[in-house]
Coordinates of C-alpha atoms and ligand atoms in Angstrom, one line a residue:
M229 CA -13.6 -0.2 -4.1
F230 CA -15.2 1.0 -7.2
P231 CA -14.7 4.7 -6.7
T232 CA -11.0 4.0 -5.9
L233 CA -10.5 2.0 -9.0
V234 CA -12.2 4.7 -11.0
S235 CA -10.0 7.4 -9.5
R236 CA -6.9 5.3 -10.0
A237 CA -7.8 4.8 -13.6
A238 CA -8.5 8.5 -13.9
T239 CA -5.1 9.3 -12.4
A240 CA -3.4 6.8 -14.7
L241 CA -5.2 8.3 -17.7
L242 CA -4.1 11.7 -16.6
L243 CA -0.5 10.7 -16.3
G244 CA -0.7 8.8 -19.5
G245 CA -2.3 11.9 -21.0
N246 CA 0.6 14.0 -19.9
L247 CA 3.0 11.5 -21.3
V248 CA 1.6 11.7 -24.8
A249 CA 1.0 15.4 -24.7
A250 CA 3.6 17.7 -26.0
I251 CA 5.1 20.5 -23.9
E252 CA 2.2 22.7 -22.9
L253 CA 2.4 26.2 -24.2
N254 CA 0.1 29.2 -24.2
I255 CA 2.1 31.6 -26.3
D256 CA 0.3 34.7 -24.9
D257 CA 1.0 33.8 -21.2
A258 CA 4.4 34.6 -19.7
T259 CA 4.1 32.0 -17.0
S260 CA 3.3 29.3 -19.5
I261 CA 6.3 30.3 -21.7
K262 CA 8.6 30.2 -18.6
N263 CA 7.3 26.8 -17.5
A264 CA 7.8 25.3 -21.0
A265 CA 11.3 26.8 -21.4
A266 CA 12.2 25.6 -17.9
T267 CA 11.1 22.0 -18.6
I268 CA 13.0 21.9 -21.9
A269 CA 16.1 23.5 -20.3
Y270 CA 16.0 20.9 -17.5
D271 CA 15.9 18.1 -20.0
M272 CA 18.7 19.6 -22.0
M273 CA 20.9 19.8 -18.9
T274 CA 20.5 16.1 -18.3
Y275 CA 23.1 15.7 -21.0
Y276 CA 25.6 17.8 -19.2
Q277 CA 27.9 15.8 -16.8
G278 CA 30.6 18.4 -16.4
N279 CA 29.7 19.3 -12.9
Q280 CA 29.5 15.8 -11.7
S281 CA 32.6 14.1 -10.1
G282 CA 35.0 13.0 -12.8
G283 CA 33.4 15.3 -15.4
I284 CA 35.2 18.1 -17.2
P285 CA 33.5 21.4 -16.4
G286 CA 32.1 23.3 -19.3
V287 CA 31.8 20.6 -21.9
L288 CA 29.2 18.1 -23.0
P289 CA 30.1 14.5 -23.6
G290 CA 32.3 14.2 -26.7
P291 CA 33.7 14.9 -29.2
P292 CA 32.6 12.0 -31.5
P293 CA 33.5 9.2 -31.9
N294 CA 33.7 9.1 -28.1
P295 CA 30.8 8.7 -27.7
P296 CA 29.6 8.4 -31.3
N297 CA 26.8 10.8 -30.7
G298 CA 29.0 13.2 -28.7
Y299 CA 29.3 16.9 -29.1
Y300 CA 32.1 19.1 -30.4
W301 CA 33.5 21.6 -28.1
W302 CA 31.9 24.6 -29.8
E303 CA 28.4 23.4 -29.1
S304 CA 29.0 23.5 -25.3
G305 CA 30.0 27.1 -25.6
A306 CA 26.9 27.8 -27.7
M307 CA 24.7 26.1 -25.1
W308 CA 26.1 28.4 -22.3
G309 CA 25.2 31.3 -24.5
S310 CA 21.7 30.0 -24.9
L311 CA 21.4 29.5 -21.2
I312 CA 22.6 33.0 -20.5
D313 CA 19.8 34.3 -22.7
Y314 CA 17.4 31.8 -21.0
W315 CA 18.2 33.5 -17.7
H316 CA 18.0 37.0 -19.2
F317 CA 14.6 36.4 -20.7
T318 CA 13.0 34.3 -18.0
G319 CA 14.7 35.5 -14.8
D320 CA 15.4 31.8 -13.8
A321 CA 18.9 31.8 -12.4
S322 CA 19.0 28.1 -11.6
Y323 CA 21.9 27.4 -14.0
N324 CA 23.9 30.6 -13.6
D325 CA 26.6 29.1 -11.3
V326 CA 27.0 26.1 -13.5
I327 CA 27.2 28.4 -16.6
E328 CA 29.8 30.6 -15.0
A329 CA 32.0 27.7 -13.8
G330 CA 31.7 26.0 -17.1
I331 CA 32.8 28.9 -19.2
Q332 CA 35.6 29.8 -16.8
W333 CA 37.0 26.3 -16.9
Q334 CA 37.3 26.5 -20.7
V335 CA 39.0 29.9 -21.1
G336 CA 42.3 28.2 -22.0
E337 CA 45.9 28.7 -21.0
H338 CA 45.9 32.3 -22.4
D339 CA 42.4 33.4 -21.5
D340 CA 41.5 33.4 -25.2
M341 CA 38.9 30.6 -25.4
M342 CA 41.4 28.2 -27.1
P343 CA 42.1 25.5 -24.5
S344 CA 44.9 23.2 -25.7
N345 CA 42.8 20.1 -24.9
W346 CA 40.6 20.9 -27.9
S347 CA 43.2 21.8 -30.5
A348 CA 42.3 18.8 -32.6
S349 CA 39.1 20.4 -33.7
M350 CA 39.8 24.2 -33.1
G351 CA 38.0 26.2 -35.8
N352 CA 37.8 30.0 -35.8
D353 CA 34.0 29.4 -35.6
D354 CA 34.4 27.1 -32.5
Q355 CA 36.4 29.9 -30.7
G356 CA 34.0 32.4 -32.1
F357 CA 31.0 30.8 -30.6
W358 CA 32.6 30.8 -27.1
G359 CA 33.5 34.5 -27.8
M360 CA 29.9 35.4 -28.6
T361 CA 28.8 33.6 -25.5
A362 CA 31.2 35.8 -23.4
M363 CA 29.8 38.8 -25.3
S364 CA 26.3 37.9 -24.3
A365 CA 27.4 37.6 -20.7
A366 CA 28.8 41.2 -20.9
E367 CA 25.7 42.5 -22.7
T368 CA 23.3 41.1 -20.2
N369 CA 25.3 41.9 -17.0
F370 CA 25.5 38.2 -16.3
Q371 CA 27.2 37.6 -12.9
N372 CA 30.8 38.7 -13.1
P373 CA 33.5 36.2 -12.3
A374 CA 36.0 36.7 -9.4
S375 CA 38.6 39.4 -10.1
N376 CA 41.4 36.9 -10.6
Q377 CA 39.5 35.3 -13.5
P378 CA 39.1 36.9 -17.0
S379 CA 36.1 39.1 -17.4
W380 CA 33.4 38.4 -19.9
L381 CA 34.3 41.4 -22.0
S382 CA 38.0 40.6 -22.0
L383 CA 37.3 37.0 -23.2
A384 CA 35.3 38.4 -26.1
Q385 CA 38.1 40.9 -26.9
A386 CA 40.7 38.1 -26.7
V387 CA 38.7 36.1 -29.3
F388 CA 38.4 39.1 -31.5
N389 CA 42.1 40.1 -31.2
T390 CA 43.5 36.6 -31.9
Q391 CA 41.3 36.3 -35.0
A392 CA 42.1 39.9 -36.2
A393 CA 45.8 38.9 -36.1
R394 CA 45.0 35.8 -38.2
L395 CA 43.1 37.9 -40.7
E396 CA 45.9 40.3 -41.1
I397 CA 48.3 37.7 -42.5
E398 CA 45.7 36.3 -45.0
T399 CA 46.5 36.9 -48.6
L400 CA 44.7 34.1 -50.4
C401 CA 41.1 34.9 -51.6
G402 CA 41.8 38.6 -50.9
G403 CA 41.3 38.1 -47.2
G404 CA 38.8 36.3 -44.9
L405 CA 39.4 34.0 -42.0
R406 CA 40.1 30.3 -42.6
W407 CA 37.8 27.7 -41.1
Q408 CA 40.4 26.0 -38.9
V409 CA 42.9 27.7 -36.7
Y410 CA 45.9 25.4 -37.1
Q411 CA 47.4 24.4 -40.4
Y412 CA 47.5 20.7 -39.6
L413 CA 43.7 20.5 -39.3
T414 CA 41.6 19.4 -42.2
G415 CA 39.7 22.4 -43.3
Y416 CA 42.6 24.8 -42.8
D417 CA 42.3 25.5 -46.6
Y418 CA 38.6 26.3 -46.4
K419 CA 37.3 29.8 -45.8
N420 CA 33.8 29.6 -44.4
T421 CA 31.0 32.0 -43.8
I422 CA 30.3 31.0 -40.3
A423 CA 33.8 31.6 -39.1
N424 CA 33.8 35.0 -40.7
G425 CA 30.2 35.6 -39.5
C426 CA 31.2 35.0 -35.9
F427 CA 34.1 37.5 -36.3
F428 CA 31.8 40.0 -37.9
N429 CA 29.1 39.6 -35.2
L430 CA 31.7 39.9 -32.4
G431 CA 33.3 43.0 -34.0
A432 CA 30.0 44.8 -34.4
R433 CA 29.0 44.0 -30.8
L434 CA 32.4 45.0 -29.4
A435 CA 32.2 48.3 -31.3
R436 CA 28.8 49.0 -29.9
Y437 CA 29.7 47.9 -26.4
T438 CA 32.9 49.8 -26.1
D439 CA 32.3 52.5 -28.6
N440 CA 35.6 51.7 -30.2
A441 CA 35.7 52.2 -34.0
T442 CA 38.5 49.7 -34.6
Y443 CA 36.2 46.8 -34.1
A444 CA 33.6 48.3 -36.5
S445 CA 36.2 48.7 -39.2
F446 CA 37.1 45.0 -39.0
A447 CA 33.4 44.2 -39.2
E448 CA 33.0 46.4 -42.3
E449 CA 36.0 44.8 -43.9
T450 CA 34.6 41.3 -43.2
W451 CA 31.2 42.2 -44.7
N452 CA 33.0 43.6 -47.8
W453 CA 35.0 40.4 -48.2
V454 CA 32.1 38.0 -47.8
T455 CA 30.0 39.9 -50.4
N456 CA 32.9 40.5 -52.8
I457 CA 33.9 36.8 -52.8
G458 CA 30.2 35.8 -53.4
L459 CA 29.7 33.9 -50.2
M460 CA 26.8 36.3 -49.6
D461 CA 25.1 37.1 -52.9
A462 CA 23.2 40.2 -54.0
Q463 CA 19.9 38.6 -52.8
Y464 CA 21.5 38.1 -49.4
N465 CA 21.6 34.4 -49.7
I466 CA 24.6 33.1 -47.6
Y467 CA 26.6 30.1 -48.7
D468 CA 28.8 27.8 -46.7
G469 CA 32.4 28.5 -47.9
A470 CA 35.1 28.0 -50.5
H471 CA 38.7 26.7 -50.8
V472 CA 41.9 28.7 -51.0
E473 CA 43.2 26.3 -53.7
T474 CA 40.7 27.9 -56.1
N475 CA 41.1 31.4 -54.6
C476 CA 37.7 30.9 -53.2
T477 CA 35.9 30.5 -56.5
D478 CA 34.5 27.0 -55.7
I479 CA 31.6 28.3 -53.6
N480 CA 29.9 25.5 -51.7
K481 CA 26.2 26.6 -52.0
I482 CA 24.8 24.8 -49.0
Q483 CA 22.8 27.2 -46.8
F484 CA 22.5 27.0 -43.0
S485 CA 20.2 28.9 -40.8
Y486 CA 22.8 30.0 -38.2
N487 CA 24.6 32.0 -40.9
M488 CA 21.4 34.1 -41.4
G489 CA 21.2 34.7 -37.7
V490 CA 24.8 35.6 -37.1
W491 CA 25.0 38.1 -40.0
T492 CA 21.6 39.6 -39.3
L493 CA 22.4 40.3 -35.7
G494 CA 25.8 41.7 -36.7
A495 CA 24.2 44.0 -39.3
A496 CA 21.5 45.1 -36.9
T497 CA 24.2 45.9 -34.3
M498 CA 26.1 47.9 -37.0
W499 CA 22.9 49.8 -37.8
N500 CA 22.5 50.6 -34.1
Y501 CA 26.2 51.4 -33.6
T502 CA 26.2 53.8 -36.6
N503 CA 23.1 55.6 -35.1
G504 CA 20.9 54.3 -38.0
S505 CA 22.9 54.3 -41.2
A506 CA 20.9 53.8 -44.4
I507 CA 23.2 51.2 -45.8
W508 CA 23.0 48.9 -42.7
E509 CA 19.2 49.3 -42.7
Q510 CA 19.1 48.1 -46.2
R511 CA 21.4 45.1 -45.3
V512 CA 19.3 44.2 -42.3
N513 CA 16.1 44.2 -44.5
G514 CA 17.7 42.2 -47.2
L515 CA 19.0 39.6 -44.8
L516 CA 15.6 39.3 -43.2
N517 CA 14.0 38.9 -46.5
A518 CA 16.3 36.1 -47.5
T519 CA 16.0 34.5 -44.0
F520 CA 12.2 34.4 -44.2
N521 CA 12.2 33.2 -47.9
V522 CA 14.6 30.4 -47.3
F523 CA 14.3 29.3 -43.7
F524 CA 10.7 30.1 -42.6
P525 CA 8.3 28.2 -44.9
D526 CA 4.8 28.8 -43.4
D527 CA 6.5 31.0 -40.8
I528 CA 8.1 28.0 -39.1
A529 CA 11.9 27.8 -38.8
Y530 CA 13.3 25.0 -41.0
E531 CA 16.9 23.8 -41.5
V532 CA 16.6 23.6 -45.2
A533 CA 19.9 21.7 -45.9
C534 CA 19.0 18.6 -43.8
E535 CA 15.6 18.8 -42.2
S536 CA 13.5 17.1 -44.8
K537 CA 15.3 13.8 -44.6
L538 CA 16.8 14.3 -41.2
T539 CA 20.3 14.0 -42.5
C540 CA 21.5 16.7 -40.1
T541 CA 24.7 16.2 -38.2
T542 CA 24.7 16.7 -34.4
D543 CA 26.0 20.3 -35.0
M544 CA 23.1 21.1 -37.4
Y545 CA 20.4 20.0 -35.0
S546 CA 21.3 23.0 -33.0
F547 CA 21.4 25.7 -35.6
K548 CA 17.8 26.9 -35.2
A549 CA 18.7 27.8 -31.6
Y550 CA 21.1 30.5 -32.8
L551 CA 18.9 31.6 -35.7
T552 CA 16.0 32.3 -33.3
R553 CA 18.0 33.8 -30.5
W554 CA 19.8 36.2 -32.8
L555 CA 16.6 37.3 -34.6
A556 CA 15.2 38.0 -31.1
Q557 CA 18.2 40.1 -30.2
T558 CA 17.9 41.9 -33.6
T559 CA 14.5 43.3 -32.5
F560 CA 16.2 45.2 -29.7
L561 CA 18.9 46.8 -31.8
A562 CA 16.9 47.6 -34.9
P563 CA 13.4 48.3 -33.5
W564 CA 11.5 48.4 -36.8
T565 CA 12.3 44.7 -37.3
R566 CA 10.2 43.6 -34.3
D567 CA 6.9 43.6 -36.2
I568 CA 8.3 41.4 -38.9
I569 CA 10.4 39.1 -36.8
M570 CA 8.0 38.3 -33.9
P571 CA 5.2 36.6 -36.0
K572 CA 7.9 34.1 -37.2
L573 CA 9.2 33.4 -33.7
R574 CA 5.6 33.0 -32.5
A575 CA 4.5 30.5 -35.1
S576 CA 7.8 28.7 -34.7
A577 CA 7.5 28.5 -30.9
I578 CA 4.0 27.1 -31.0
A579 CA 5.2 24.4 -33.5
A580 CA 8.4 23.7 -31.6
A581 CA 6.4 23.0 -28.4
E582 CA 4.2 20.5 -30.3
Q583 CA 7.3 18.8 -31.6
C584 CA 8.5 18.3 -28.0
S585 CA 6.4 15.2 -27.7
G586 CA 8.7 12.2 -28.0
G587 CA 11.1 10.0 -26.1
T588 CA 10.5 8.0 -23.0
N589 CA 9.4 11.1 -21.1
G590 CA 6.8 12.0 -23.8
R591 CA 8.2 15.5 -24.1
T592 CA 11.6 15.1 -25.8
C593 CA 12.0 17.7 -28.6
G594 CA 12.6 16.7 -32.2
L595 CA 13.9 19.0 -34.9
S596 CA 10.9 19.0 -37.2
W597 CA 8.8 21.8 -35.9
S598 CA 6.6 21.8 -39.0
K599 CA 5.5 18.2 -38.3
G600 CA 3.4 19.3 -35.3
T601 CA 2.9 16.8 -32.5
V602 CA 4.3 13.9 -34.6
W603 CA 7.8 13.5 -33.1
D604 CA 10.5 13.0 -35.7
G605 CA 12.4 10.5 -33.6
T606 CA 15.5 12.6 -33.1
Q607 CA 16.8 13.9 -29.8
G608 CA 19.7 15.7 -28.4
V609 CA 21.1 18.9 -26.9
G610 CA 20.6 20.8 -30.2
Q611 CA 16.9 19.9 -30.5
Q612 CA 16.3 20.9 -26.8
M613 CA 18.3 24.1 -27.1
A614 CA 16.5 25.2 -30.3
A615 CA 13.0 24.6 -28.8
M616 CA 13.9 26.3 -25.6
A617 CA 15.3 29.3 -27.3
V618 CA 12.5 29.9 -29.7
I619 CA 10.0 29.5 -26.9
F620 CA 11.6 32.0 -24.5
T621 CA 12.0 34.6 -27.2
N622 CA 8.2 35.0 -27.1
L623 CA 8.6 36.7 -23.8
I624 CA 9.6 39.9 -25.7
P625 CA 6.0 41.3 -26.0
L626 CA 5.0 40.0 -22.5
A627 CA 7.9 40.8 -20.2
D628 CA 10.3 43.7 -19.5
I629 CA 13.4 42.4 -21.1
G630 CA 16.3 44.9 -21.4
P631 CA 18.2 45.5 -24.6
P632 CA 21.9 44.4 -24.9
L633 CA 23.8 46.7 -22.6
T634 CA 26.9 48.7 -23.4
N635 CA 29.7 50.1 -21.3
A636 CA 27.8 53.4 -21.3
T637 CA 24.4 52.0 -20.4
G638 CA 25.1 49.9 -17.4
G639 CA 27.3 47.0 -18.6
T640 CA 29.8 46.3 -15.8
S641 CA 32.2 43.8 -17.3
A642 CA 35.6 45.4 -17.4
G643 CA 37.5 45.1 -20.6
N644 CA 41.1 44.6 -21.7
P645 CA 41.7 45.9 -25.2
D646 CA 45.0 43.9 -25.3
A647 CA 43.4 40.6 -24.3
G648 CA 44.7 37.7 -26.3
S649 CA 48.0 39.3 -27.2
Q650 CA 49.9 36.5 -25.5
S651 CA 48.3 33.9 -27.7
V652 CA 48.8 36.1 -30.8
A653 CA 52.5 35.9 -30.1
N654 CA 52.4 32.2 -30.2
P655 CA 53.9 31.5 -33.7
A656 CA 52.6 27.9 -33.9
A657 CA 49.1 29.2 -33.8
I658 CA 49.3 31.8 -36.6
K659 CA 52.5 31.1 -38.6
P660 CA 51.5 30.8 -42.3
A661 CA 52.3 27.4 -43.8
T662 CA 55.5 27.2 -45.9
E663 CA 54.7 26.6 -49.5
A664 CA 55.8 22.9 -49.1
D665 CA 53.7 22.5 -46.0
R666 CA 50.8 24.1 -47.6
V667 CA 50.8 22.0 -50.7
G668 CA 51.2 18.9 -48.6
A669 CA 48.2 19.8 -46.5
G670 CA 46.2 20.8 -49.5
I671 CA 46.7 17.3 -51.1
L672 CA 45.8 15.6 -47.9
T673 CA 42.7 17.7 -47.5
T674 CA 41.6 17.1 -51.1
L675 CA 42.0 13.4 -50.7
M676 CA 39.9 13.5 -47.5
L677 CA 37.3 15.6 -49.1
V678 CA 36.9 13.4 -52.1
G679 CA 35.8 10.7 -49.7
A680 CA 33.5 13.0 -47.8
T681 CA 31.8 14.9 -50.6
G682 CA 28.0 14.6 -50.3
M683 CA 28.2 13.9 -46.6
F684 CA 28.2 16.6 -44.0
G685 CA 30.6 15.0 -41.5
W686 CA 33.6 17.0 -42.6
M687 CA 31.7 20.2 -42.3
S688 CA 31.1 20.0 -38.6
L689 CA 32.5 23.1 -37.0
Ligands
LIG182 C1 25.1 20.1 -11.6 O1 24.2 21.1 -12.1 C2 22.8 20.8 -12.0 C3 22.1 21.9 -12.8 O2 22.1 21.5 -14.1 C4 22.5 20.9 -10.5 O3 21.1 20.6 -10.4 C5 23.3 19.9 -9.8 O4 23.1 20.0 -8.4 C6 24.8 20.1 -10.1 N1 25.5 19.0 -9.5 C7 26.6 19.2 -8.8 C8 27.3 17.9 -8.3 O5 27.1 20.3 -8.6
LIG183 C1 41.7 18.9 -20.3 O1 41.7 17.4 -20.2 C2 42.1 17.0 -18.8 C3 42.2 15.5 -18.9 O2 41.0 14.9 -19.3 C4 41.0 17.5 -17.9 O3 41.3 17.1 -16.6 C5 40.9 19.0 -18.0 O4 39.8 19.5 -17.1 C6 40.6 19.4 -19.4 N1 40.6 20.9 -19.5 C7 39.8 21.5 -20.3 C8 39.9 23.0 -20.3 O5 38.9 21.0 -20.9
LIG184 C1 41.9 36.0 -55.7 O1 40.7 36.6 -55.3 C2 40.8 37.9 -54.8 C3 39.4 38.3 -54.2 O2 38.4 38.1 -55.2 C4 41.2 38.8 -56.0 O3 41.3 40.2 -55.6 C5 42.5 38.3 -56.5 O4 42.9 39.0 -57.7 C6 42.4 36.8 -56.9 N1 43.7 36.3 -57.2 C7 43.9 35.6 -58.3 C8 45.4 35.2 -58.5 O5 43.1 35.4 -59.1
LIG185 C1 40.2 49.9 -29.6 O1 40.3 48.5 -30.0 C2 41.6 48.3 -30.6 C3 41.5 46.8 -31.2 O2 41.4 45.9 -30.2 C4 42.7 48.4 -29.6 O3 43.9 48.2 -30.2 C5 42.6 49.9 -29.0 O4 43.5 50.0 -28.0 C6 41.2 50.2 -28.5 N1 41.1 51.6 -28.1 C7 40.8 51.9 -26.9 C8 40.7 53.4 -26.7 O5 40.5 51.1 -26.0
LIG186 C1 26.2 58.0 -32.3 O1 25.7 59.0 -31.6 C2 26.3 59.3 -30.3 C3 25.6 60.3 -29.6 O2 25.4 61.4 -30.4 C4 27.8 59.6 -30.6 O3 28.5 59.8 -29.4 C5 28.5 58.5 -31.4 O4 29.8 58.9 -31.7 C6 27.7 58.2 -32.7 N1 28.3 57.0 -33.2 C7 28.7 57.0 -34.5 C8 29.3 55.7 -34.9 O5 28.5 57.9 -35.3
LIG187 C1 20.0 51.1 -30.4 O1 19.5 50.2 -29.4 C2 19.1 50.7 -28.2 C3 18.8 49.6 -27.3 O2 17.7 48.9 -27.8 C4 18.0 51.7 -28.5 O3 17.6 52.3 -27.3 C5 18.4 52.7 -29.5 O4 17.3 53.5 -29.9 C6 18.9 52.0 -30.8 N1 19.5 53.0 -31.7 C7 18.8 53.4 -32.7 C8 19.5 54.4 -33.6 O5 17.6 53.1 -32.9
LIG188 C1 13.2 39.5 -51.3 O1 13.9 38.3 -51.9 C2 13.4 38.0 -53.1 C3 14.0 36.7 -53.6 O2 15.4 36.8 -53.6 C4 13.6 39.1 -54.1 O3 13.1 38.8 -55.4 C5 13.0 40.4 -53.6 O4 13.3 41.5 -54.4 C6 13.4 40.7 -52.2 N1 12.6 41.8 -51.6 C7 13.2 42.8 -51.0 C8 12.3 43.8 -50.4 O5 14.4 42.8 -50.8
LIG189 C1 33.5 52.1 -19.3 O1 32.8 53.0 -18.4 C2 33.6 53.3 -17.3 C3 32.8 54.2 -16.4 O2 31.5 53.8 -16.3 C4 34.9 54.0 -17.7 O3 35.7 54.2 -16.5 C5 35.6 53.1 -18.6 O4 36.8 53.8 -19.1 C6 34.8 52.7 -19.8 N1 35.5 51.7 -20.6 C7 35.5 51.9 -21.9 C8 36.3 50.8 -22.7 O5 35.0 52.8 -22.5

């Protein structure tokens, strides 16, 4: 009796011990990193119901307010990109079929990552995130879809081509993509850095993948615009956006970590594509300097706009996932950055694993990596995705992870330079507003923004 009781108690203690312990992680051990990332990925995927009967493939529950804590369409695309990297880094292909099916379900009527179902919240950044996910699939030789489905590369090209067409009709603010795609959407009058950053990032990566200079010149043009207008300043700080009503002089100075990631990876890709140009080297270094100064206090990634009081929106809880993934990819393209980036990813991963210590399972991830094992009480796809991403990036020094491929170095996704041309021809999607329409929309937007100033809700992608 007595020994049994003791061993039961010991077992209970052990279980209890596991419950209060954070995710276990030995950052110098590849198996430990893979196990931690696998557990966090598994918990993340419990939010996904798209492959269950009655679910919509490719999307998380949402958008808000149905359910109130639901996800916008873009974040589902971002999650697939994170899971493609998860497979690429860890070799765990458990989710690959779900990823492929999910993306292909969402390609839209014109194979351009703009399904009409989601036109009520379609931003250039939303579409851009799905485009960058398709690009990651091409660069990692992710399993190719059936030949009657659009290839990964062609989807990335379609996103680029539809956005390049929108850019070419822009006159206000001297260029730049608008935040929203359709003129009836709130935020059509806002030009934001993430929408332009996604386009820049995609252009750079397409140039490198296909060795086609047209993409690179659009990327250059976008860099020039964002710096000229002051959305990126001389110290490489990156601000959120500005309105066309002021010719983009009312710069909203909020800073988000995903902007640092998207521009840094794009700049590193341009450095690589140009065979090591001095100007892109300087830009990569400047961006890293600003990134570390603003977003890595004590080497631990920190969402400076909202982490201290946990006022982040659902979108913002996921931003550190992209920051850390894209810094990791930067180390392959601009090799000298590895020694300065990896210490930050290492410290952040150790901290993130500790923060995965909450919820009913005792391992739910919060956002507040710098709070150690004291769970911050938040949970969601974004928190899981960010912790998963920063942890698996630490396989770089321990495993043989290939650099992003190109068409010349083994990438097998077949392209279509004209992808998206059908949707470009759709006038409703790109027709500039008439002056009367534009003024009307501007007033409406201003009224809505007056009510929303100080909150982040209107800024969701
Ligand atoms: C849905 O995907 C999960 C992986 O996230 C898998 O375990 C499960 O079997 C899938 N369910 C169906 C019905 O396909
Ligand atoms: C669009 O919505 C319908 C109805 O909910 C759904 O059946 C379909 O799968 C959705 N398509 C996409 C691409 O989300
Ligand atoms: C609007 O901004 C652009 C870019 O800075 C500038 O070239 C243009 O002259 C400005 N237009 C007006 C009317 O101020
Ligand atoms: C290069 O890309 C541009 C822009 O999409 C496209 O128009 C052109 O056909 C491409 N060139 C080649 C050789 O594929
Ligand atoms: C980079 O170098 C390769 C090999 O010499 C060359 O084919 C390519 O055109 C160069 N790229 C650029 C953008 O100069
Ligand atoms: C570009 O990236 C590839 C892949 O990592 C690397 O082999 C190559 O050396 C890089 N180019 C330069 C100029 O460093
Ligand atoms: C790094 O950023 C700081 C703050 O903006 C700046 O003072 C410093 O000159 C930058 N250093 C480099 C090497 O760019
Ligand atoms: C990609 O490479 C294949 C051969 O490996 C070639 O046939 C094809 O034209 C290339 N595509 C581009 C866009 O360069």
